[in-house]
PDB file of C-alpha atoms and ligand atoms in Angstrom:
ATOM      1  CA  MET A  19       0.000   0.000   0.000  1.00 40.00           C
ATOM      2  CA  GLY A  20       2.747   2.412   0.990  1.00 50.00           C
ATOM      3  CA  MET A  21       3.981   2.788  -2.552  1.00 78.00           C
ATOM      4  CA  ARG A  22       0.630   3.820  -4.004  1.00 95.00           C
ATOM      5  CA  ARG A  23      -0.233   7.493  -3.561  1.00 96.00           C
ATOM      6  CA  LYS A  24      -3.905   8.328  -3.296  1.00 98.00           C
ATOM      7  CA  LEU A  25      -5.420   9.732  -6.487  1.00 98.00           C
ATOM      8  CA  ILE A  26      -8.585  11.821  -6.431  1.00 98.00           C
ATOM      9  CA  ALA A  27      -9.777  12.428  -9.992  1.00 99.00           C
ATOM     10  CA  GLY A  28     -12.763  14.503 -11.048  1.00 98.00           C
ATOM     11  CA  ASN A  29     -14.741  13.808 -14.204  1.00 98.00           C
ATOM     12  CA  TRP A  30     -16.763  16.794 -15.322  1.00 98.00           C
ATOM     13  CA  LYS A  31     -18.454  14.762 -18.096  1.00 98.00           C
ATOM     14  CA  MET A  32     -20.395  17.095 -20.468  1.00 98.00           C
ATOM     15  CA  ASN A  33     -20.610  19.800 -17.829  1.00 98.00           C
ATOM     16  CA  GLY A  34     -18.734  22.985 -17.132  1.00 96.00           C
ATOM     17  CA  SER A  35     -17.977  26.101 -19.104  1.00 97.00           C
ATOM     18  CA  VAL A  36     -15.321  28.752 -19.342  1.00 98.00           C
ATOM     19  CA  GLY A  37     -17.097  30.491 -16.479  1.00 97.00           C
ATOM     20  CA  ALA A  38     -16.861  27.382 -14.292  1.00 97.00           C
ATOM     21  CA  LEU A  39     -13.061  27.228 -14.466  1.00 98.00           C
ATOM     22  CA  GLY A  40     -12.862  29.454 -11.397  1.00 98.00           C
ATOM     23  CA  GLU A  41     -13.724  26.323  -9.389  1.00 98.00           C
ATOM     24  CA  LEU A  42     -10.245  25.064 -10.214  1.00 98.00           C
ATOM     25  CA  ASP A  43      -8.612  27.793  -8.119  1.00 98.00           C
ATOM     26  CA  ALA A  44      -9.857  26.416  -4.812  1.00 98.00           C
ATOM     27  CA  ILE A  45      -9.353  22.835  -5.991  1.00 98.00           C
ATOM     28  CA  ALA A  46      -5.716  23.643  -6.806  1.00 98.00           C
ATOM     29  CA  ALA A  47      -5.286  25.305  -3.413  1.00 98.00           C
ATOM     30  CA  ALA A  48      -6.668  22.206  -1.675  1.00 98.00           C
ATOM     31  CA  ALA A  49      -4.358  20.017  -3.730  1.00 98.00           C
ATOM     32  CA  ALA A  50      -1.376  22.134  -2.667  1.00 98.00           C
ATOM     33  CA  ASP A  51      -2.488  21.579   0.942  1.00 97.00           C
ATOM     34  CA  ALA A  52      -2.574  17.806   0.392  1.00 97.00           C
ATOM     35  CA  PRO A  53       0.937  16.931  -0.773  1.00 95.00           C
ATOM     36  CA  GLY A  54       0.348  13.221  -0.242  1.00 96.00           C
ATOM     37  CA  VAL A  55      -2.589  13.133  -2.662  1.00 98.00           C
ATOM     38  CA  ASP A  56      -2.571  13.385  -6.458  1.00 98.00           C
ATOM     39  CA  VAL A  57      -5.464  15.507  -7.711  1.00 98.00           C
ATOM     40  CA  ALA A  58      -6.691  15.390 -11.301  1.00 98.00           C
ATOM     41  CA  VAL A  59      -9.657  16.787 -13.223  1.00 98.00           C
ATOM     42  CA  ALA A  60     -10.914  15.484 -16.579  1.00 99.00           C
ATOM     43  CA  VAL A  61     -12.669  18.394 -18.253  1.00 98.00           C
ATOM     44  CA  PRO A  62     -14.501  18.608 -21.598  1.00 98.00           C
ATOM     45  CA  ALA A  63     -12.016  18.760 -24.487  1.00 98.00           C
ATOM     46  CA  THR A  64     -12.915  22.400 -25.163  1.00 98.00           C
ATOM     47  CA  LEU A  65     -11.685  23.416 -21.699  1.00 98.00           C
ATOM     48  CA  ILE A  66      -8.411  21.487 -21.493  1.00 98.00           C
ATOM     49  CA  GLU A  67      -6.152  24.315 -22.600  1.00 98.00           C
ATOM     50  CA  LEU A  68      -7.796  26.993 -20.466  1.00 98.00           C
ATOM     51  CA  ALA A  69      -7.942  24.660 -17.462  1.00 98.00           C
ATOM     52  CA  SER A  70      -4.305  23.651 -17.664  1.00 98.00           C
ATOM     53  CA  ASP A  71      -3.222  27.271 -18.129  1.00 98.00           C
ATOM     54  CA  ARG A  72      -5.314  28.320 -15.152  1.00 98.00           C
ATOM     55  CA  ALA A  73      -4.292  25.477 -12.809  1.00 97.00           C
ATOM     56  CA  PRO A  74      -0.836  24.300 -13.887  1.00 96.00           C
ATOM     57  CA  ALA A  75      -0.319  22.441 -10.597  1.00 93.00           C
ATOM     58  CA  LEU A  76      -3.385  20.256 -11.197  1.00 97.00           C
ATOM     59  CA  ALA A  77      -3.305  17.300 -13.567  1.00 98.00           C
ATOM     60  CA  ILE A  78      -5.869  18.285 -16.190  1.00 98.00           C
ATOM     61  CA  GLY A  79      -7.052  15.544 -18.489  1.00 98.00           C
ATOM     62  CA  ALA A  80      -9.434  14.446 -21.211  1.00 98.00           C
ATOM     63  CA  GLN A  81     -12.431  12.127 -20.880  1.00 98.00           C
ATOM     64  CA  ASP A  82     -11.788  10.134 -24.041  1.00 98.00           C
ATOM     65  CA  VAL A  83      -9.399   9.985 -26.995  1.00 98.00           C
ATOM     66  CA  HIS A  84      -9.499   8.267 -30.364  1.00 98.00           C
ATOM     67  CA  ASP A  85      -7.297   5.218 -30.824  1.00 98.00           C
ATOM     68  CA  ARG A  86      -5.574   6.636 -33.947  1.00 97.00           C
ATOM     69  CA  PRO A  87      -3.106   9.556 -33.901  1.00 95.00           C
ATOM     70  CA  SER A  88      -4.848  11.409 -36.764  1.00 96.00           C
ATOM     71  CA  GLY A  89      -7.009  10.797 -39.794  1.00 97.00           C
ATOM     72  CA  ALA A  90     -10.511  10.917 -41.258  1.00 98.00           C
ATOM     73  CA  HIS A  91     -12.495  10.598 -38.015  1.00 98.00           C
ATOM     74  CA  THR A  92     -14.866  13.551 -37.991  1.00 98.00           C
ATOM     75  CA  GLY A  93     -15.622  14.886 -34.538  1.00 97.00           C
ATOM     76  CA  CYS A  94     -12.941  12.926 -32.719  1.00 98.00           C
ATOM     77  CA  VAL A  95      -9.761  14.088 -30.995  1.00 98.00           C
ATOM     78  CA  SER A  96      -6.527  12.165 -30.617  1.00 98.00           C
ATOM     79  CA  ALA A  97      -4.325  11.658 -27.585  1.00 98.00           C
ATOM     80  CA  ALA A  98      -1.601  13.817 -29.130  1.00 98.00           C
ATOM     81  CA  MET A  99      -4.127  16.612 -29.695  1.00 98.00           C
ATOM     82  CA  VAL A 100      -5.257  16.760 -26.082  1.00 98.00           C
ATOM     83  CA  LYS A 101      -1.663  16.425 -24.893  1.00 98.00           C
ATOM     84  CA  GLU A 102      -0.624  19.350 -27.059  1.00 98.00           C
ATOM     85  CA  VAL A 103      -3.086  21.636 -25.258  1.00 98.00           C
ATOM     86  CA  GLY A 104      -2.102  20.543 -21.774  1.00 98.00           C
ATOM     87  CA  ALA A 105      -3.781  17.225 -20.933  1.00 98.00           C
ATOM     88  CA  ARG A 106      -1.650  14.961 -18.785  1.00 98.00           C
ATOM     89  CA  PHE A 107      -4.048  12.031 -18.768  1.00 98.00           C
ATOM     90  CA  THR A 108      -7.259  10.717 -20.244  1.00 99.00           C
ATOM     91  CA  ILE A 109     -10.098   8.550 -19.029  1.00 99.00           C
ATOM     92  CA  VAL A 110     -10.814   5.579 -21.315  1.00 98.00           C
ATOM     93  CA  GLY A 111     -13.695   3.119 -21.306  1.00 98.00           C
ATOM     94  CA  HIS A 112     -16.089   5.086 -19.128  1.00 98.00           C
ATOM     95  CA  SER A 113     -19.370   3.181 -18.898  1.00 98.00           C
ATOM     96  CA  GLU A 114     -21.224   6.120 -20.426  1.00 98.00           C
ATOM     97  CA  ARG A 115     -19.088   5.767 -23.549  1.00 98.00           C
ATOM     98  CA  ARG A 116     -19.332   1.978 -23.519  1.00 97.00           C
ATOM     99  CA  ALA A 117     -23.147   2.399 -23.430  1.00 97.00           C
ATOM    100  CA  ASP A 118     -23.713   5.570 -25.491  1.00 97.00           C
ATOM    101  CA  GLN A 119     -20.985   5.073 -28.110  1.00 97.00           C
ATOM    102  CA  GLY A 120     -20.920   1.290 -28.002  1.00 97.00           C
ATOM    103  CA  GLU A 121     -17.221   1.142 -27.141  1.00 98.00           C
ATOM    104  CA  THR A 122     -15.897  -2.392 -26.848  1.00 98.00           C
ATOM    105  CA  ASP A 123     -13.143  -3.734 -24.617  1.00 98.00           C
ATOM    106  CA  ALA A 124     -10.875  -3.970 -27.673  1.00 98.00           C
ATOM    107  CA  GLN A 125     -11.457  -0.298 -28.511  1.00 98.00           C
ATOM    108  CA  VAL A 126     -10.877   0.729 -24.925  1.00 98.00           C
ATOM    109  CA  ARG A 127      -7.612  -1.178 -24.919  1.00 98.00           C
ATOM    110  CA  ALA A 128      -6.548   0.511 -28.168  1.00 98.00           C
ATOM    111  CA  LYS A 129      -7.420   3.935 -26.738  1.00 98.00           C
ATOM    112  CA  ALA A 130      -5.337   3.276 -23.630  1.00 98.00           C
ATOM    113  CA  GLU A 131      -2.416   2.217 -25.812  1.00 98.00           C
ATOM    114  CA  ALA A 132      -2.846   5.356 -27.936  1.00 98.00           C
ATOM    115  CA  ALA A 133      -2.812   7.469 -24.771  1.00 98.00           C
ATOM    116  CA  ARG A 134       0.441   5.888 -23.647  1.00 98.00           C
ATOM    117  CA  ALA A 135       2.016   6.285 -27.087  1.00 98.00           C
ATOM    118  CA  ALA A 136       1.251  10.010 -26.911  1.00 98.00           C
ATOM    119  CA  GLY A 137       2.749  10.309 -23.440  1.00 98.00           C
ATOM    120  CA  LEU A 138      -0.510  10.539 -21.470  1.00 98.00           C
ATOM    121  CA  HIS A 139      -1.473   8.688 -18.331  1.00 98.00           C
ATOM    122  CA  ALA A 140      -4.798   6.836 -18.479  1.00 98.00           C
ATOM    123  CA  ILE A 141      -7.622   5.899 -16.148  1.00 99.00           C
ATOM    124  CA  LEU A 142      -9.354   2.788 -17.511  1.00 98.00           C
ATOM    125  CA  CYS A 143     -12.925   2.242 -16.274  1.00 98.00           C
ATOM    126  CA  VAL A 144     -14.732  -1.027 -15.649  1.00 98.00           C
ATOM    127  CA  GLY A 145     -18.010  -1.792 -13.897  1.00 98.00           C
ATOM    128  CA  GLU A 146     -21.073  -3.992 -13.851  1.00 98.00           C
ATOM    129  CA  THR A 147     -24.725  -3.136 -14.442  1.00 98.00           C
ATOM    130  CA  ALA A 148     -27.416  -3.646 -11.803  1.00 98.00           C
ATOM    131  CA  ALA A 149     -28.714  -6.691 -13.661  1.00 98.00           C
ATOM    132  CA  GLU A 150     -25.246  -8.247 -13.695  1.00 98.00           C
ATOM    133  CA  ARG A 151     -24.817  -7.657  -9.957  1.00 98.00           C
ATOM    134  CA  ASP A 152     -28.297  -9.014  -9.204  1.00 97.00           C
ATOM    135  CA  ALA A 153     -27.405 -12.128 -11.183  1.00 98.00           C
ATOM    136  CA  GLY A 154     -24.332 -12.651  -9.005  1.00 98.00           C
ATOM    137  CA  ARG A 155     -22.011 -11.990 -11.944  1.00 98.00           C
ATOM    138  CA  ALA A 156     -20.440  -8.690 -10.900  1.00 98.00           C
ATOM    139  CA  GLU A 157     -16.926  -9.980 -10.220  1.00 98.00           C
ATOM    140  CA  ALA A 158     -16.893 -12.212 -13.286  1.00 98.00           C
ATOM    141  CA  VAL A 159     -18.066  -9.382 -15.552  1.00 98.00           C
ATOM    142  CA  VAL A 160     -15.714  -6.766 -14.163  1.00 98.00           C
ATOM    143  CA  THR A 161     -12.580  -8.910 -14.089  1.00 98.00           C
ATOM    144  CA  ALA A 162     -13.318 -10.084 -17.645  1.00 98.00           C
ATOM    145  CA  GLN A 163     -13.668  -6.440 -18.736  1.00 98.00           C
ATOM    146  CA  LEU A 164     -10.339  -5.694 -17.105  1.00 98.00           C
ATOM    147  CA  ALA A 165      -8.564  -8.589 -18.787  1.00 98.00           C
ATOM    148  CA  ALA A 166      -9.985  -7.696 -22.205  1.00 98.00           C
ATOM    149  CA  SER A 167      -9.345  -3.960 -22.026  1.00 98.00           C
ATOM    150  CA  LEU A 168      -5.972  -3.952 -20.244  1.00 98.00           C
ATOM    151  CA  PRO A 169      -3.439  -2.350 -22.601  1.00 98.00           C
ATOM    152  CA  GLU A 170      -0.046  -3.656 -23.635  1.00 97.00           C
ATOM    153  CA  GLY A 171       2.630  -2.324 -21.311  1.00 97.00           C
ATOM    154  CA  ALA A 172       0.215  -1.746 -18.425  1.00 98.00           C
ATOM    155  CA  SER A 173       2.124  -0.370 -15.456  1.00 98.00           C
ATOM    156  CA  GLY A 174       1.600   1.849 -12.473  1.00 98.00           C
ATOM    157  CA  ASP A 175       3.736   4.540 -14.093  1.00 97.00           C
ATOM    158  CA  TRP A 176       0.961   5.556 -16.409  1.00 98.00           C
ATOM    159  CA  LEU A 177      -2.194   3.496 -15.824  1.00 98.00           C
ATOM    160  CA  ALA A 178      -4.870   3.423 -13.118  1.00 98.00           C
ATOM    161  CA  ILE A 179      -8.047   1.341 -13.067  1.00 98.00           C
ATOM    162  CA  ALA A 180     -11.409   2.760 -11.940  1.00 98.00           C
ATOM    163  CA  TYR A 181     -14.113   0.426 -10.675  1.00 98.00           C
ATOM    164  CA  GLU A 182     -17.377   2.195 -11.374  1.00 98.00           C
ATOM    165  CA  PRO A 183     -20.519   0.118 -10.907  1.00 98.00           C
ATOM    166  CA  VAL A 184     -22.944   1.468 -13.526  1.00 98.00           C
ATOM    167  CA  TRP A 185     -25.856   1.445 -11.072  1.00 98.00           C
ATOM    168  CA  ALA A 186     -23.913   3.644  -8.627  1.00 98.00           C
ATOM    169  CA  ILE A 187     -23.111   6.412 -11.127  1.00 98.00           C
ATOM    170  CA  GLY A 188     -25.134   9.544 -10.537  1.00 97.00           C
ATOM    171  CA  THR A 189     -27.702   7.676  -8.447  1.00 98.00           C
ATOM    172  CA  GLY A 190     -26.626   8.420  -4.887  1.00 96.00           C
ATOM    173  CA  ARG A 191     -26.406   4.647  -4.346  1.00 97.00           C
ATOM    174  CA  THR A 192     -23.074   3.021  -3.547  1.00 97.00           C
ATOM    175  CA  PRO A 193     -21.974  -0.534  -2.906  1.00 97.00           C
ATOM    176  CA  THR A 194     -21.166  -1.424   0.678  1.00 97.00           C
ATOM    177  CA  VAL A 195     -17.587  -0.928   1.761  1.00 97.00           C
ATOM    178  CA  ALA A 196     -17.284  -4.708   1.922  1.00 97.00           C
ATOM    179  CA  ASP A 197     -18.496  -5.042  -1.677  1.00 98.00           C
ATOM    180  CA  VAL A 198     -16.030  -2.395  -2.845  1.00 98.00           C
ATOM    181  CA  ALA A 199     -13.166  -4.094  -1.001  1.00 98.00           C
ATOM    182  CA  ALA A 200     -14.156  -7.474  -2.451  1.00 98.00           C
ATOM    183  CA  MET A 201     -14.249  -6.121  -6.007  1.00 98.00           C
ATOM    184  CA  HIS A 202     -10.961  -4.279  -5.651  1.00 98.00           C
ATOM    185  CA  GLY A 203      -9.406  -7.409  -4.213  1.00 98.00           C
ATOM    186  CA  ALA A 204     -10.678  -9.384  -7.197  1.00 98.00           C
ATOM    187  CA  LEU A 205      -9.278  -6.763  -9.584  1.00 98.00           C
ATOM    188  CA  ARG A 206      -5.907  -6.799  -7.841  1.00 98.00           C
ATOM    189  CA  ALA A 207      -5.821 -10.600  -7.992  1.00 98.00           C
ATOM    190  CA  ARG A 208      -6.639 -10.579 -11.709  1.00 98.00           C
ATOM    191  CA  LEU A 209      -3.959  -7.940 -12.308  1.00 98.00           C
ATOM    192  CA  ARG A 210      -1.462 -10.194 -10.531  1.00 98.00           C
ATOM    193  CA  THR A 211      -2.210 -13.050 -12.894  1.00 98.00           C
ATOM    194  CA  LEU A 212      -1.860 -10.676 -15.863  1.00 98.00           C
ATOM    195  CA  LEU A 213       1.073  -8.504 -14.768  1.00 98.00           C
ATOM    196  CA  GLY A 214       2.823 -10.272 -11.910  1.00 98.00           C
ATOM    197  CA  ASP A 215       4.398  -7.985  -9.314  1.00 96.00           C
ATOM    198  CA  GLU A 216       3.614  -4.860 -11.361  1.00 97.00           C
ATOM    199  CA  ALA A 217      -0.016  -5.365 -10.270  1.00 98.00           C
ATOM    200  CA  ASP A 218       0.859  -3.851  -6.911  1.00 97.00           C
ATOM    201  CA  ALA A 219       1.893  -0.573  -8.548  1.00 98.00           C
ATOM    202  CA  LEU A 220      -1.431   0.152 -10.307  1.00 98.00           C
ATOM    203  CA  ARG A 221      -3.879   2.350  -8.450  1.00 98.00           C
ATOM    204  CA  LEU A 222      -7.452   1.092  -8.186  1.00 98.00           C
ATOM    205  CA  LEU A 223      -9.995   3.908  -7.907  1.00 98.00           C
ATOM    206  CA  TYR A 224     -13.594   3.591  -6.833  1.00 98.00           C
ATOM    207  CA  GLY A 225     -16.189   5.692  -8.676  1.00 98.00           C
ATOM    208  CA  GLY A 226     -19.956   6.091  -8.345  1.00 98.00           C
ATOM    209  CA  SER A 227     -21.749   8.635  -6.128  1.00 98.00           C
ATOM    210  CA  VAL A 228     -18.652   9.514  -4.112  1.00 98.00           C
ATOM    211  CA  ASN A 229     -19.357  12.592  -1.976  1.00 98.00           C
ATOM    212  CA  ASP A 230     -18.080  14.393   1.094  1.00 97.00           C
ATOM    213  CA  ALA A 231     -20.176  12.184   3.383  1.00 98.00           C
ATOM    214  CA  ASN A 232     -19.045   8.778   2.100  1.00 98.00           C
ATOM    215  CA  ALA A 233     -15.529   9.518   0.818  1.00 98.00           C
ATOM    216  CA  ALA A 234     -13.610   8.649   3.984  1.00 98.00           C
ATOM    217  CA  GLU A 235     -15.349   5.300   4.312  1.00 98.00           C
ATOM    218  CA  LEU A 236     -14.992   4.323   0.640  1.00 98.00           C
ATOM    219  CA  LEU A 237     -11.380   5.527   0.407  1.00 98.00           C
ATOM    220  CA  GLY A 238     -10.566   3.499   3.497  1.00 97.00           C
ATOM    221  CA  ALA A 239     -11.744   0.221   1.950  1.00 96.00           C
ATOM    222  CA  GLY A 240      -9.137  -2.414   1.200  1.00 93.00           C
ATOM    223  CA  ASP A 241      -7.288  -1.980  -2.089  1.00 96.00           C
ATOM    224  CA  VAL A 242      -8.936   1.391  -2.777  1.00 98.00           C
ATOM    225  CA  ASP A 243      -6.264   3.868  -3.859  1.00 98.00           C
ATOM    226  CA  GLY A 244      -8.490   6.804  -4.692  1.00 98.00           C
ATOM    227  CA  ALA A 245     -11.721   7.923  -6.276  1.00 98.00           C
ATOM    228  CA  LEU A 246     -13.128   8.941  -9.641  1.00 98.00           C
ATOM    229  CA  VAL A 247     -15.723  11.581  -8.885  1.00 98.00           C
ATOM    230  CA  GLY A 248     -18.442  12.877 -11.215  1.00 98.00           C
ATOM    231  CA  GLY A 249     -21.084  15.245  -9.862  1.00 98.00           C
ATOM    232  CA  ALA A 250     -19.190  16.154  -6.716  1.00 98.00           C
ATOM    233  CA  SER A 251     -16.164  17.291  -8.750  1.00 98.00           C
ATOM    234  CA  LEU A 252     -18.039  20.123 -10.454  1.00 98.00           C
ATOM    235  CA  THR A 253     -17.647  22.556  -7.588  1.00 98.00           C
ATOM    236  CA  ALA A 254     -14.776  23.155  -5.199  1.00 98.00           C
ATOM    237  CA  ALA A 255     -17.288  23.170  -2.332  1.00 98.00           C
ATOM    238  CA  LYS A 256     -18.084  19.504  -2.994  1.00 98.00           C
ATOM    239  CA  PHE A 257     -14.740  18.290  -4.335  1.00 98.00           C
ATOM    240  CA  VAL A 258     -12.358  19.788  -1.780  1.00 98.00           C
ATOM    241  CA  PRO A 259     -13.773  17.770   1.159  1.00 98.00           C
ATOM    242  CA  ILE A 260     -13.071  14.584  -0.818  1.00 98.00           C
ATOM    243  CA  ILE A 261      -9.455  15.665  -1.385  1.00 98.00           C
ATOM    244  CA  ARG A 262      -9.196  16.404   2.345  1.00 98.00           C
ATOM    245  CA  ALA A 263     -10.659  13.007   3.246  1.00 98.00           C
ATOM    246  CA  ALA A 264      -7.955  11.341   1.136  1.00 98.00           C
ATOM    247  CA  ALA A 265      -5.276  13.475   2.767  1.00 97.00           C
ATOM    248  CA  ARG A 266      -6.382  12.285   6.215  1.00 95.00           C
ATOM    249  CA  LEU A 267      -5.977   8.583   5.400  1.00 91.00           C
TER     250      LEU A 267
HETATM  251  P1  13P B 330     -20.907  10.377 -10.037  1.00 77.16           P
HETATM  252  O1  13P B 330     -19.826  10.695  -9.018  1.00 77.16           O
HETATM  253  O2  13P B 330     -21.658  11.585 -10.486  1.00 77.16           O
HETATM  254  O3  13P B 330     -21.777   9.251  -9.567  1.00 77.16           O
HETATM  255  O4  13P B 330     -20.143   9.865 -11.337  1.00 77.16           O
HETATM  256  C1  13P B 330     -19.177   8.892 -11.221  1.00 77.16           C
HETATM  257  C2  13P B 330     -18.488   8.769 -12.517  1.00 77.16           C
HETATM  258  O5  13P B 330     -19.028   8.260 -13.483  1.00 77.16           O
HETATM  259  C3  13P B 330     -17.122   9.314 -12.610  1.00 77.16           C
HETATM  260  O6  13P B 330     -16.509   8.924 -13.808  1.00 77.16           O
END
């Protein structure tokens, strides 16, 4: 555990505006006050350059990248493009993209590899639906997703995994701490079979309705190395207490 720094990452999704970037000032101040915690914010692509100029001490990132460096892919942006304007990382394989854009494990894997090739870090998301959990298949589904979307060269230097149960995203519902610990333990075990000792270097984030009230408990669960935070990352008032909870662990 000692070698893995806590990572608190925000995901603004399709929210935020130039006017909202002021929130980053207090988030950056809280991050400076929490030297043991890495703080990151994935903003809409249109805000990456302004956000990274405004908060150079924060890791600003993208929420998705294409798997090719350039080409005839109207509407898409590449890893090199977001890096050029200041992104240090990207999320790949978020469940909203897997559902809305039909992204497959193979595409997610290719996107993660493209991110690495461009010099970005990546946060790769996995998670089960409510129906899969109710059927008792959560661990099987999530570890299979991990195995199929894990990129070549996976290492803690550049890759983190986020466990985000689909039914917990934006719902105010979370798994129990025991369920989170069990899933993260299963993910760590699968990483060990895939990567050997390097598995211990990858950070495993929990995501899904993390807020100031539940952050300490969820971040304290076994094998949880941080959080991926949606709604509560949109304002400093809600995000800063989560950073502080991580700093107290
Ligand atoms: P919420 O924190 O809004 O539930 O979103 C979680 C998420 O999807 C982060 O990527």
